[in-house]
Short mmCIF file of C-alpha atoms in Angstrom, two decimals:
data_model
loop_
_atom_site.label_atom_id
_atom_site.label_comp_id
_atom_site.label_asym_id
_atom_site.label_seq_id
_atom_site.Cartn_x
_atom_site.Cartn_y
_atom_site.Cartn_z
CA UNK A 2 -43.79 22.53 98.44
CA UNK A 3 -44.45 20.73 95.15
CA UNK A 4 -43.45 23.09 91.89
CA UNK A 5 -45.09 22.49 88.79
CA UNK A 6 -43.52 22.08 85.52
CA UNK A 7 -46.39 20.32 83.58
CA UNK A 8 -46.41 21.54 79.67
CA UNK A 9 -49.23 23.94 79.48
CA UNK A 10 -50.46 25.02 75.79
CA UNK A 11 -52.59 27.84 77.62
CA UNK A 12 -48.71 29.18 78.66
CA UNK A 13 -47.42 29.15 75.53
CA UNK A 14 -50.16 30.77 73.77
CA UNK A 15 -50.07 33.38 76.40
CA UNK A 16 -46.07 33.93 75.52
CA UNK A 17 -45.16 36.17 73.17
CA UNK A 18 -42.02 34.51 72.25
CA UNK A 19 -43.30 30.83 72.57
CA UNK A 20 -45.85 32.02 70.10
CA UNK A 21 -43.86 33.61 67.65
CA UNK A 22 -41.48 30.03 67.74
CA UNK A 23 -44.70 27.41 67.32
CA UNK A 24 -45.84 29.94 64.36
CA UNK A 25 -42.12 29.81 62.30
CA UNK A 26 -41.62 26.16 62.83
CA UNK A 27 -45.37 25.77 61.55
CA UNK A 28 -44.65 28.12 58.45
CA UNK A 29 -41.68 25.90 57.52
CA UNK A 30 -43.63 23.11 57.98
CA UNK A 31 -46.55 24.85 55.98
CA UNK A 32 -44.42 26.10 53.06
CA UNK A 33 -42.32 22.83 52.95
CA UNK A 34 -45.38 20.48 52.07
CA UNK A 35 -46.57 23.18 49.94
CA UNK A 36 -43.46 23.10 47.58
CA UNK A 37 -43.12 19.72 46.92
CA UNK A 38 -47.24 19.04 46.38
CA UNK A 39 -48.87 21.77 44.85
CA UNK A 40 -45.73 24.84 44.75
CA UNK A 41 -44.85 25.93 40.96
CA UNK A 42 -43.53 23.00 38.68
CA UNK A 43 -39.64 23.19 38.36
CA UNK A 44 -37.71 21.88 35.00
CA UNK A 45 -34.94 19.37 33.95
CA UNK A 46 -33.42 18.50 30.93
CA UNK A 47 -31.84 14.54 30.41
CA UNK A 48 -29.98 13.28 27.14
CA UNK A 49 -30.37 9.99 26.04
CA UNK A 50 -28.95 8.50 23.37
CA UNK A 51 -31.45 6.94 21.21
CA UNK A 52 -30.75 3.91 18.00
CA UNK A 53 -31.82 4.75 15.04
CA UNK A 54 -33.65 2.11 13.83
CA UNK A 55 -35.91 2.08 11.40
CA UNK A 56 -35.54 -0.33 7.97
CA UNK A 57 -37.99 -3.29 9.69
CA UNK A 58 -40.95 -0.89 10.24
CA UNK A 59 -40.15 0.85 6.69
CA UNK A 60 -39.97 -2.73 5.11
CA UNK A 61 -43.24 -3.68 6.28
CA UNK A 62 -45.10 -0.31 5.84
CA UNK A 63 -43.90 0.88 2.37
CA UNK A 64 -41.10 -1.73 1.33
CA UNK A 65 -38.61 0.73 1.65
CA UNK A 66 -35.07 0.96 4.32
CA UNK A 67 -33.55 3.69 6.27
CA UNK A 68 -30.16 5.49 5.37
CA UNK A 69 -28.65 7.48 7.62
CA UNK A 70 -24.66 8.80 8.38
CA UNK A 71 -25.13 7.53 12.49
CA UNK A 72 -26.65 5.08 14.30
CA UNK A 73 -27.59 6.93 17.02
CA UNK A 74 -28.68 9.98 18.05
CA UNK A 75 -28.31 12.23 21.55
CA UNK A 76 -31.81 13.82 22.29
CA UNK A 77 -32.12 16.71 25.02
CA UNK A 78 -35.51 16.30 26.92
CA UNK A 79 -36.78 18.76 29.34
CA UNK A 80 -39.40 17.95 31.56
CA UNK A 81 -41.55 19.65 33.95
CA UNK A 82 -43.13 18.69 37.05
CA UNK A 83 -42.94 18.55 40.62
CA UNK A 84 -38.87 18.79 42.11
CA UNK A 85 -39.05 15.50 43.39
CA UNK A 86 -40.80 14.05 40.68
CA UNK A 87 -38.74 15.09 37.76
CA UNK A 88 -35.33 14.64 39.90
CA UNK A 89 -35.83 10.44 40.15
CA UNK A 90 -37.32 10.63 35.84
CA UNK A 91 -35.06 8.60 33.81
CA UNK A 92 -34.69 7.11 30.23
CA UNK A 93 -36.94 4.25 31.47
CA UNK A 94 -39.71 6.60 31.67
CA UNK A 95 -39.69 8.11 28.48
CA UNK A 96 -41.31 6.80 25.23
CA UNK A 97 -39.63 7.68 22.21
CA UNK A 98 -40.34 7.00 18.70
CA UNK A 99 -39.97 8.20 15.39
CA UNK A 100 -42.87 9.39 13.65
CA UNK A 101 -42.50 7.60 9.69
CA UNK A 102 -45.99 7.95 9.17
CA UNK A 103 -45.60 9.94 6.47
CA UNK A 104 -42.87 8.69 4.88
CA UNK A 105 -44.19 7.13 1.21
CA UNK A 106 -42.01 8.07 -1.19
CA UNK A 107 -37.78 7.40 -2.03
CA UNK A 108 -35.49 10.34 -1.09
CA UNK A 109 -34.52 12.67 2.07
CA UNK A 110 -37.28 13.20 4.40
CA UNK A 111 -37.24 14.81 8.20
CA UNK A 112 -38.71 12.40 11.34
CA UNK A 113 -40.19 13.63 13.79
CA UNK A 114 -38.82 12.56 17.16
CA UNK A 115 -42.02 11.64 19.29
CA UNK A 116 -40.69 11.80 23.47
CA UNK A 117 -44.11 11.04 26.06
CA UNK A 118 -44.07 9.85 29.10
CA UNK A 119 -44.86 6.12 30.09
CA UNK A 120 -44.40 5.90 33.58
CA UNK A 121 -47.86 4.78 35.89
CA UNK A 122 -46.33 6.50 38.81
CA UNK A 123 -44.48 9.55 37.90
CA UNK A 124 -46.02 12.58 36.74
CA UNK A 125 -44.52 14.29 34.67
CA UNK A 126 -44.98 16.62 31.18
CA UNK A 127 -42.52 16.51 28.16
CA UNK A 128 -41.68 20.32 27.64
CA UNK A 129 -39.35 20.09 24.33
CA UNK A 130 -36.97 17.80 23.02
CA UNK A 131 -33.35 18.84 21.26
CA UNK A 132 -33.21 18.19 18.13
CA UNK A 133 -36.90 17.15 17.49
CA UNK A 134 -36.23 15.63 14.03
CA UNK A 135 -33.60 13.43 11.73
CA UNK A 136 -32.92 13.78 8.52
CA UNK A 137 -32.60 10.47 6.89
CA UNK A 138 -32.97 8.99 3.19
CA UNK A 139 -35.57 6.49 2.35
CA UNK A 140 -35.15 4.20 -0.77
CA UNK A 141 -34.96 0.39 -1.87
CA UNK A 142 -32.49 -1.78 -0.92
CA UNK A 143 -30.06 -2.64 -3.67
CA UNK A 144 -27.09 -4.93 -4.61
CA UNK A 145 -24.58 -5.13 -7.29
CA UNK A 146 -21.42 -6.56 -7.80
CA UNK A 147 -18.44 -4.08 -9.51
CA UNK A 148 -15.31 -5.19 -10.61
CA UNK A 149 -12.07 -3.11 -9.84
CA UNK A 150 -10.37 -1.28 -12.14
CA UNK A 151 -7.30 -0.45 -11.15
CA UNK A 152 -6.35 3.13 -13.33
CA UNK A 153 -2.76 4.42 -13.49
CA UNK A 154 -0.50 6.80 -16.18
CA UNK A 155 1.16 3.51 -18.58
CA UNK A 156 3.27 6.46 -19.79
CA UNK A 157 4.46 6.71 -16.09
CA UNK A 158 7.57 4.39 -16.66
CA UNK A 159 11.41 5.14 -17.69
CA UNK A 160 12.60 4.56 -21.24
CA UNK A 161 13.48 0.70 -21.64
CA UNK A 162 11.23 -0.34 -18.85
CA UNK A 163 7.31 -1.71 -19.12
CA UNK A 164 4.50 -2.44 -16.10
CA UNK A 165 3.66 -5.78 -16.08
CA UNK A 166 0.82 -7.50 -15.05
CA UNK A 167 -1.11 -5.56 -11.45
CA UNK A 168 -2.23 -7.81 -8.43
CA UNK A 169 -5.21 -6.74 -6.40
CA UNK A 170 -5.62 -8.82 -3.59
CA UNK A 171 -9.40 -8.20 -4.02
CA UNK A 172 -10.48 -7.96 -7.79
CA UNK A 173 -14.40 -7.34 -7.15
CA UNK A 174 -16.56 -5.71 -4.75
CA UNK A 175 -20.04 -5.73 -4.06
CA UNK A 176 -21.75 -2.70 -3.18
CA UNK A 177 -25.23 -2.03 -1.35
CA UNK A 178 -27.40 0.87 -0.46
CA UNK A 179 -30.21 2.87 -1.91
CA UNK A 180 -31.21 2.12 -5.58
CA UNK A 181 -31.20 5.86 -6.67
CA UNK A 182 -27.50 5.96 -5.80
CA UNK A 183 -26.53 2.48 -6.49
CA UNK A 184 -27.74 2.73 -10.23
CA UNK A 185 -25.62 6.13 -10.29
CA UNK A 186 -22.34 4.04 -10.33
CA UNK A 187 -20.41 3.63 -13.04
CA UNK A 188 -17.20 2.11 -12.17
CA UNK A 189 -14.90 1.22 -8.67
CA UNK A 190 -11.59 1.58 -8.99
CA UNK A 191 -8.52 1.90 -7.26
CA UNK A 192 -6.11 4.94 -8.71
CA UNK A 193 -2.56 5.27 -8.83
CA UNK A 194 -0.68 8.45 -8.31
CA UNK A 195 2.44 8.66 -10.56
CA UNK A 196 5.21 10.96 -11.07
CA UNK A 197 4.67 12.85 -14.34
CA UNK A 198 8.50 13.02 -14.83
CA UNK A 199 8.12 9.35 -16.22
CA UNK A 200 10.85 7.80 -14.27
CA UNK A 201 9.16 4.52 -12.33
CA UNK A 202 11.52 1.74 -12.49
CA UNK A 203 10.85 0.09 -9.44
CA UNK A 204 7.88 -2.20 -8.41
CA UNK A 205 4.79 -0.53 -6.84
CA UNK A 206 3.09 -2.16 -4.17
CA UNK A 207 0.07 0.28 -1.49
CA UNK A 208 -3.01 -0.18 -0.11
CA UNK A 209 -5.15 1.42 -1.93
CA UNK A 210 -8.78 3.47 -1.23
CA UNK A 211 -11.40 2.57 -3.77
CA UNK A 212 -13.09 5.21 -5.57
CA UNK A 213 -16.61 5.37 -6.33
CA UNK A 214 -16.84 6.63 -10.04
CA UNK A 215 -20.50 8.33 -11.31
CA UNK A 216 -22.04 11.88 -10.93
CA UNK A 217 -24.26 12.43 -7.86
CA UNK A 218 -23.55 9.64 -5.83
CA UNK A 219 -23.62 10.15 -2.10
CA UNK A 220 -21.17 7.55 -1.26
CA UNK A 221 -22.12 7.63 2.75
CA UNK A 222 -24.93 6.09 2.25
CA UNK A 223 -23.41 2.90 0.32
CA UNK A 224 -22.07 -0.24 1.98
CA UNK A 225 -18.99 -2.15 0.47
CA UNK A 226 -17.89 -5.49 1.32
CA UNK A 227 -15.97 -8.42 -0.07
CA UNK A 228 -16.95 -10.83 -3.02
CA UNK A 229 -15.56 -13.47 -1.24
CA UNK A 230 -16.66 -12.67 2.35
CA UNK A 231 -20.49 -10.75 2.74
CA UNK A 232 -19.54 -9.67 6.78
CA UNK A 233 -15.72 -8.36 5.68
CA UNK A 234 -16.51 -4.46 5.10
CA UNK A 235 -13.68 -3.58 1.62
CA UNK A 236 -12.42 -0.30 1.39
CA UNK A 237 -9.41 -0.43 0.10
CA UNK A 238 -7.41 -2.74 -1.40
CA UNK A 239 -3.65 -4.11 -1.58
CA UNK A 240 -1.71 -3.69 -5.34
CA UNK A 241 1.41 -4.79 -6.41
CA UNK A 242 2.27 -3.09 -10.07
CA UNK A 243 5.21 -4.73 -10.83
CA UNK A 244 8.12 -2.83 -13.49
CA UNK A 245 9.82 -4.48 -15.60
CA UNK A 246 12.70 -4.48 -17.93
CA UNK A 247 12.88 -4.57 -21.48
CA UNK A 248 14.38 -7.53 -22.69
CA UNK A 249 15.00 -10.25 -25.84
CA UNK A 250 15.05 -13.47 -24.83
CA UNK A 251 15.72 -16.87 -26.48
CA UNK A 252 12.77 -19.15 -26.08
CA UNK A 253 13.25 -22.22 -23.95
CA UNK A 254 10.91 -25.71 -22.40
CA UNK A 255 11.51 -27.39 -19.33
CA UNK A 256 11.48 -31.37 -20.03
CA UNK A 257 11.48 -32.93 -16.24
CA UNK A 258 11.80 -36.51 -15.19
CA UNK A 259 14.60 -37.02 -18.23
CA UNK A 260 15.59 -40.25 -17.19
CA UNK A 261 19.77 -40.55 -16.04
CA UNK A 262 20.77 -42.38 -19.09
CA UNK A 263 19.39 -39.85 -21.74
CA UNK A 264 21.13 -36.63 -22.44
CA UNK A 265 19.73 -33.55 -24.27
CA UNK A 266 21.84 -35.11 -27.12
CA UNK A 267 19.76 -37.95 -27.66
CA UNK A 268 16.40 -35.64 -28.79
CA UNK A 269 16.10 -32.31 -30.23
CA UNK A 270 13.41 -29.40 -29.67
CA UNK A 271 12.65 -26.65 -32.16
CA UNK A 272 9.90 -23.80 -31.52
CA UNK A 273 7.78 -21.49 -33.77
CA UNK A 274 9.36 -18.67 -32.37
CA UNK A 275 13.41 -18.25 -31.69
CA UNK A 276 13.32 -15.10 -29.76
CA UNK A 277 10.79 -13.33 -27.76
CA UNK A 278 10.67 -9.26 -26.78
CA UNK A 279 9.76 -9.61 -23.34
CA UNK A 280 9.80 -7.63 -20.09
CA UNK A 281 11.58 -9.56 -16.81
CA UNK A 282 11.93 -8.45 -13.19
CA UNK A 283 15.26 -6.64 -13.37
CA UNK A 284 16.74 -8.33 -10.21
CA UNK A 285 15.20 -11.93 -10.90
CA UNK A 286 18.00 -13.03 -13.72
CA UNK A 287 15.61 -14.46 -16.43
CA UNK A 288 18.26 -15.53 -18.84
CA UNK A 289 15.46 -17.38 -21.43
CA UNK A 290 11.31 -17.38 -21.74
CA UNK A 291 10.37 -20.91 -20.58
CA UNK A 292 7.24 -21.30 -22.35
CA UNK A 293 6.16 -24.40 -19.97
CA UNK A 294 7.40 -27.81 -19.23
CA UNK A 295 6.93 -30.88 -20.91
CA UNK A 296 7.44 -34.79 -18.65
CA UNK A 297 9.42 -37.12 -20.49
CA UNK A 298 6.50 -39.84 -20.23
CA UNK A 299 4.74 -37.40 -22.42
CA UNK A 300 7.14 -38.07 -25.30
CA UNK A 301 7.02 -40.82 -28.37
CA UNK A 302 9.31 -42.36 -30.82
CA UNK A 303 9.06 -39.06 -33.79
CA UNK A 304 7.65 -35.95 -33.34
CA UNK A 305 5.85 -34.52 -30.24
CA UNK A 306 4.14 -31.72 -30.79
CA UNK A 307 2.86 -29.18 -27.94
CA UNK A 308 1.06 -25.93 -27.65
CA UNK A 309 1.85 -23.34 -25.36
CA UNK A 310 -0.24 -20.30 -24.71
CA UNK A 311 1.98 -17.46 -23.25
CA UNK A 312 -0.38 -14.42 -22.48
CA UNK A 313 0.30 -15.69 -19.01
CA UNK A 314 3.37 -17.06 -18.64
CA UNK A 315 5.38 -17.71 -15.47
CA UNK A 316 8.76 -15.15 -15.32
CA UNK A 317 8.45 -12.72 -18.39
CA UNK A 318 5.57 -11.07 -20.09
CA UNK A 319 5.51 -11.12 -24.14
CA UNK A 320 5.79 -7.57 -25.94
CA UNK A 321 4.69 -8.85 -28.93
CA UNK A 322 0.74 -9.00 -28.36
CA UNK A 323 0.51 -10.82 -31.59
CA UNK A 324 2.28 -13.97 -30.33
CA UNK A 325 -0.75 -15.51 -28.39
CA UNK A 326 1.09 -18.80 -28.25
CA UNK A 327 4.25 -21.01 -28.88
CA UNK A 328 5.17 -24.57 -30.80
CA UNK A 329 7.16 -26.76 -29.55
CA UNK A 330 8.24 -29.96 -30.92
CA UNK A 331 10.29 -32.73 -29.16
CA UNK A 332 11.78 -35.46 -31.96
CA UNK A 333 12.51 -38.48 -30.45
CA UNK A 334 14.78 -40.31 -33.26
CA UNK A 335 14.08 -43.87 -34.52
CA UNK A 336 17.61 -45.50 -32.44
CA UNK A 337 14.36 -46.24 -29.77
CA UNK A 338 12.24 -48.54 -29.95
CA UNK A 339 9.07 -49.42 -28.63
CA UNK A 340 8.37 -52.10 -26.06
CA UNK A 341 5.13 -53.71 -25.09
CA UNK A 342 4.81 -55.35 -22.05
CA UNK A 343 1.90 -56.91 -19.50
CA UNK A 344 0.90 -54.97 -16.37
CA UNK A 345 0.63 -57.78 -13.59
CA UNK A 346 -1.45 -55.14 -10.88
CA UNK A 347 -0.26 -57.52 -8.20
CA UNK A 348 3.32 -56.44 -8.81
CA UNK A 349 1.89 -52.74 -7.81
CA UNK A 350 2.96 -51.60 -4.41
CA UNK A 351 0.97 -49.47 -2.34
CA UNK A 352 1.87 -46.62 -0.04
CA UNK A 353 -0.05 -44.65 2.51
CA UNK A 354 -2.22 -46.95 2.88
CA UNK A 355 -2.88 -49.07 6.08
CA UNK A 356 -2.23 -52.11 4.26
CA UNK A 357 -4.48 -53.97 2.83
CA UNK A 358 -5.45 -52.27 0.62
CA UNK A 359 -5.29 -53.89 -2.94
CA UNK A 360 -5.18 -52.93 -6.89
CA UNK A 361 -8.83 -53.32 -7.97
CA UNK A 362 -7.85 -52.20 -12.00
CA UNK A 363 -5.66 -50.00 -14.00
CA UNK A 364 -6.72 -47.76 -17.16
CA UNK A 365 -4.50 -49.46 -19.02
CA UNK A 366 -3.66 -53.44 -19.45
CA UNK A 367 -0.01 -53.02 -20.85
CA UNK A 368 2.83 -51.01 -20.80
CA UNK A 369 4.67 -49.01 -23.26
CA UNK A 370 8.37 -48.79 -22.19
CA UNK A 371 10.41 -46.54 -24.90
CA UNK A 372 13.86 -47.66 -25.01
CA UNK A 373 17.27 -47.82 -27.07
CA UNK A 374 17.24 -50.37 -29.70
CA UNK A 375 19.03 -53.59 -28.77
CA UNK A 376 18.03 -53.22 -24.81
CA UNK A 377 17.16 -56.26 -23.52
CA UNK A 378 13.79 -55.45 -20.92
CA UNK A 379 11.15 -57.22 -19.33
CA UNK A 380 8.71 -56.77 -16.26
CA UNK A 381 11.00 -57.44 -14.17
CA UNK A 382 13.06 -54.53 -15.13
CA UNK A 383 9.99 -52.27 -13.82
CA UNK A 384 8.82 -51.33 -10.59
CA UNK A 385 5.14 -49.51 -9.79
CA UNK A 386 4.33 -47.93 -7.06
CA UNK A 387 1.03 -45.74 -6.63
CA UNK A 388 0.71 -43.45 -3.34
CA UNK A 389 -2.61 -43.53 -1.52
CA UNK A 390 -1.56 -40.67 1.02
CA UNK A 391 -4.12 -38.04 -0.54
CA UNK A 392 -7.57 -39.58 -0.93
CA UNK A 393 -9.98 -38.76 -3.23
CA UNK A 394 -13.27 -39.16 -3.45
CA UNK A 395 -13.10 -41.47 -6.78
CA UNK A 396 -10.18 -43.43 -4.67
CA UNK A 397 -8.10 -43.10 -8.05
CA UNK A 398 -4.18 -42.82 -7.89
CA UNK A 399 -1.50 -42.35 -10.18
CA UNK A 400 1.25 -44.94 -10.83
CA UNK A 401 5.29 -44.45 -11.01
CA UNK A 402 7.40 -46.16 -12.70
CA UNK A 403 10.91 -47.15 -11.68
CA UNK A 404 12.76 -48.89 -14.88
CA UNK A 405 16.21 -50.20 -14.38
CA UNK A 406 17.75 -49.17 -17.19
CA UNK A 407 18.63 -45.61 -17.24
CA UNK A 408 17.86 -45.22 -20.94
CA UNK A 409 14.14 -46.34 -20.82
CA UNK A 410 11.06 -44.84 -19.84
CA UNK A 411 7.31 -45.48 -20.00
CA UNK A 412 5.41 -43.92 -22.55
CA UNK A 413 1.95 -42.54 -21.00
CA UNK A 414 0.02 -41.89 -18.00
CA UNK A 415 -1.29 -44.62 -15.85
CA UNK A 416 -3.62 -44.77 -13.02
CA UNK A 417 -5.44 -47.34 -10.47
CA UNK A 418 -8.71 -47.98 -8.62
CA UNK A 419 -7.85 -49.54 -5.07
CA UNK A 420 -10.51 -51.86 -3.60
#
């Protein structure tokens, strides 16, 4: 006997319990479809961080920039929409802008942040965005150049001590930003905290902040950078202050390349001014204020007379603000003689060159050799030698002079054209 276990929909209608299972799974069924399609729209909220960028489309529409304190800001959008619509949205899909259509006029305005939806396959609404403005400041674009002041209490050092001469290893800055602010400006400097007791004695030397000096300027909104270097942002800057002591000192001249046979007997200096009241490094041991140097082939038979300013002299500074400058004469007495001899440029050997290179002329056709009277010299007592190491564009070179007899020297500066 065959049974028969064919599926029969008349069976399961006629079951109670079949029934009731068919008509759950087909409610699930139902009410699943129905949820995602055409069920009640659910919400989600993304951020996104947005640039702020704006001067380019400012420039163009009312030839003004943007100023801001950020770059960037973090907007909260909530959407609406189906739950497995709005659950695969991203920042791709979104449109934002900001809305400067209103903006005509310098000074802080509020933008309107303007969030839609671009996407040709997802739909979706924009419910709010968080926050749905910026505040930013609208003006020209200006430049200006500042010098640095440095400011500090003079009255800051100990008795029998003076500052000298500060060092800022930046000594401008150029600063850019909104005109209304820019034009508020009056000064940059750098400022120096001192004790009030009056008791510095010792070099200063910090890096410094610079201070923006002028009533109502918002100094976020400005832009400092170097003199020297437009891309190196300058906020600050390194000075040295040096203290120094109070001092009287004799005044002195370097003479270099004496030559071996001449001692300082054989010449004499005098100066305008014996003594100077200067201020000196305490630790450096400035026994006398050189006033410069003078080269022996700068010197004549009789008086030599130079000028030396000193409002910027190397190891001391004056006290005396009315001594701008310094005389000094070098007396060469008449026991020399002057000598007058032929410059043979052939005789003229060349260094640092690759060799063969030659003398094309010299400035001068002869030679002046000073020397003691009674000294018996020639040519041949004199060596030349120019060094063509360092090139130059007018391929120019100096000339030295080797003379054999230790007393001598040549009188004047000499210098050849190689060919």
């Amino acid at each position: 006997m065959k049974s028969n276990n064919r599926f029969s929909l008349r069976k399961i209608i006629s079951n109670d319990k079949s029934l009731v299972i068919v008509v759950l799974i087909l409610a699930v069924i139902i009410w699943t479809i129905t949820s995602l399609n055409i069920g009640t729209d659910e919400s989600r909220t993304i951020k996104v961080d947005v640039p702020i960028s704006l001067s380019d489309q400012l420039s163009k529409q009312v030839g003004m920039n943007y100023y801001t304190l950020k770059d960037t800001v973090t907007i909260n959008v909530t959407l609406s929409g189906a739950k497995y619509i709005i659950g695969q949205v991203s920042e791709s899909d979104l449109n934002i802008k900001f809305d400067t259509s209103n903006v005509n006029r310098a000074g802080e305005q509020t933008i309107p942040i303007l969030v839609t939806n671009k996407s040709k396959t997802k739909d979706f609404q924009i419910v709010s965005t968080y926050p749905s403005s910026v505040d930013a400041y609208f003006d020209v674009e200006e430049t200006k150049t500042f010098d640095i002041e440095l400011k500090y209490n003079e009255d800051a050092v100990a008795d029998g001590y003076i500052f000298g001469t500060p060092s800022l290893s930046e000594d401008k800055v150029v600063v850019s930003g909104p005109t209304t602010y820019v034009d508020k400006i009056d000064s940059i400097s750098a400022d120096i905290d001192f004790p009030k007791d009056n008791s510095v004695t010792e070099s200063y030397s910090e890096e410094l902040t610079l201070n923006v000096n002028g009533s109502g300027v918002e100094r976020s909104f400005l832009k400092f950078t170097s003199k020297t270097d437009s891309s190196a942002a300058l906020s600050s800057v390194s000075v040295t202050l040096p203290v120094l002591k109070e001092a009287t000192l004799p005044v002195s001249v370097d003479i270099e390349n004496t030559p071996k046979g001449i001692s300082s007997k054989d010449y004499s200096v005098s100066y305008s001014v014996r003594n100077i009241e200067a201020g000196v490094l305490e630790n450096a041991d400035v026994k006398s204020a050189v006033v410069g140097s003078i080269d022996f082939s700068e010197l004549n038979i009789g008086r030599n007379v130079f000028e030396f300013d000193i409002s910027n002299a190397q190891g001391f500074t004056s006290l005396n603000k009315a001594i701008k400058s310094v005389t000094v004469v070098v007396n060469i007495p008449d026991e020399f003689e002057k000598k007058v001899i032929a410059v043979n440029t052939d005789n003229i050997k060349i260094t640092g060159g690759n060799g063969s290179e030659k003398v094309k002329s010299i400035n001068k056709s002869t030679l002046v050799i000073i020397t003691r009277k009674g000294t018996d010299i020639t040519a041949d007592n004199v060596k030349m030698q120019a060094d063509i190491s360092e090139k130059n564009n007018e391929n120019t070179y100096p000339v030295e002079f080797t003379v054999s007899d230790s007393s001598s020297w040549i009188y004047g500066s000499y210098k050849v054209t190689i060919k």
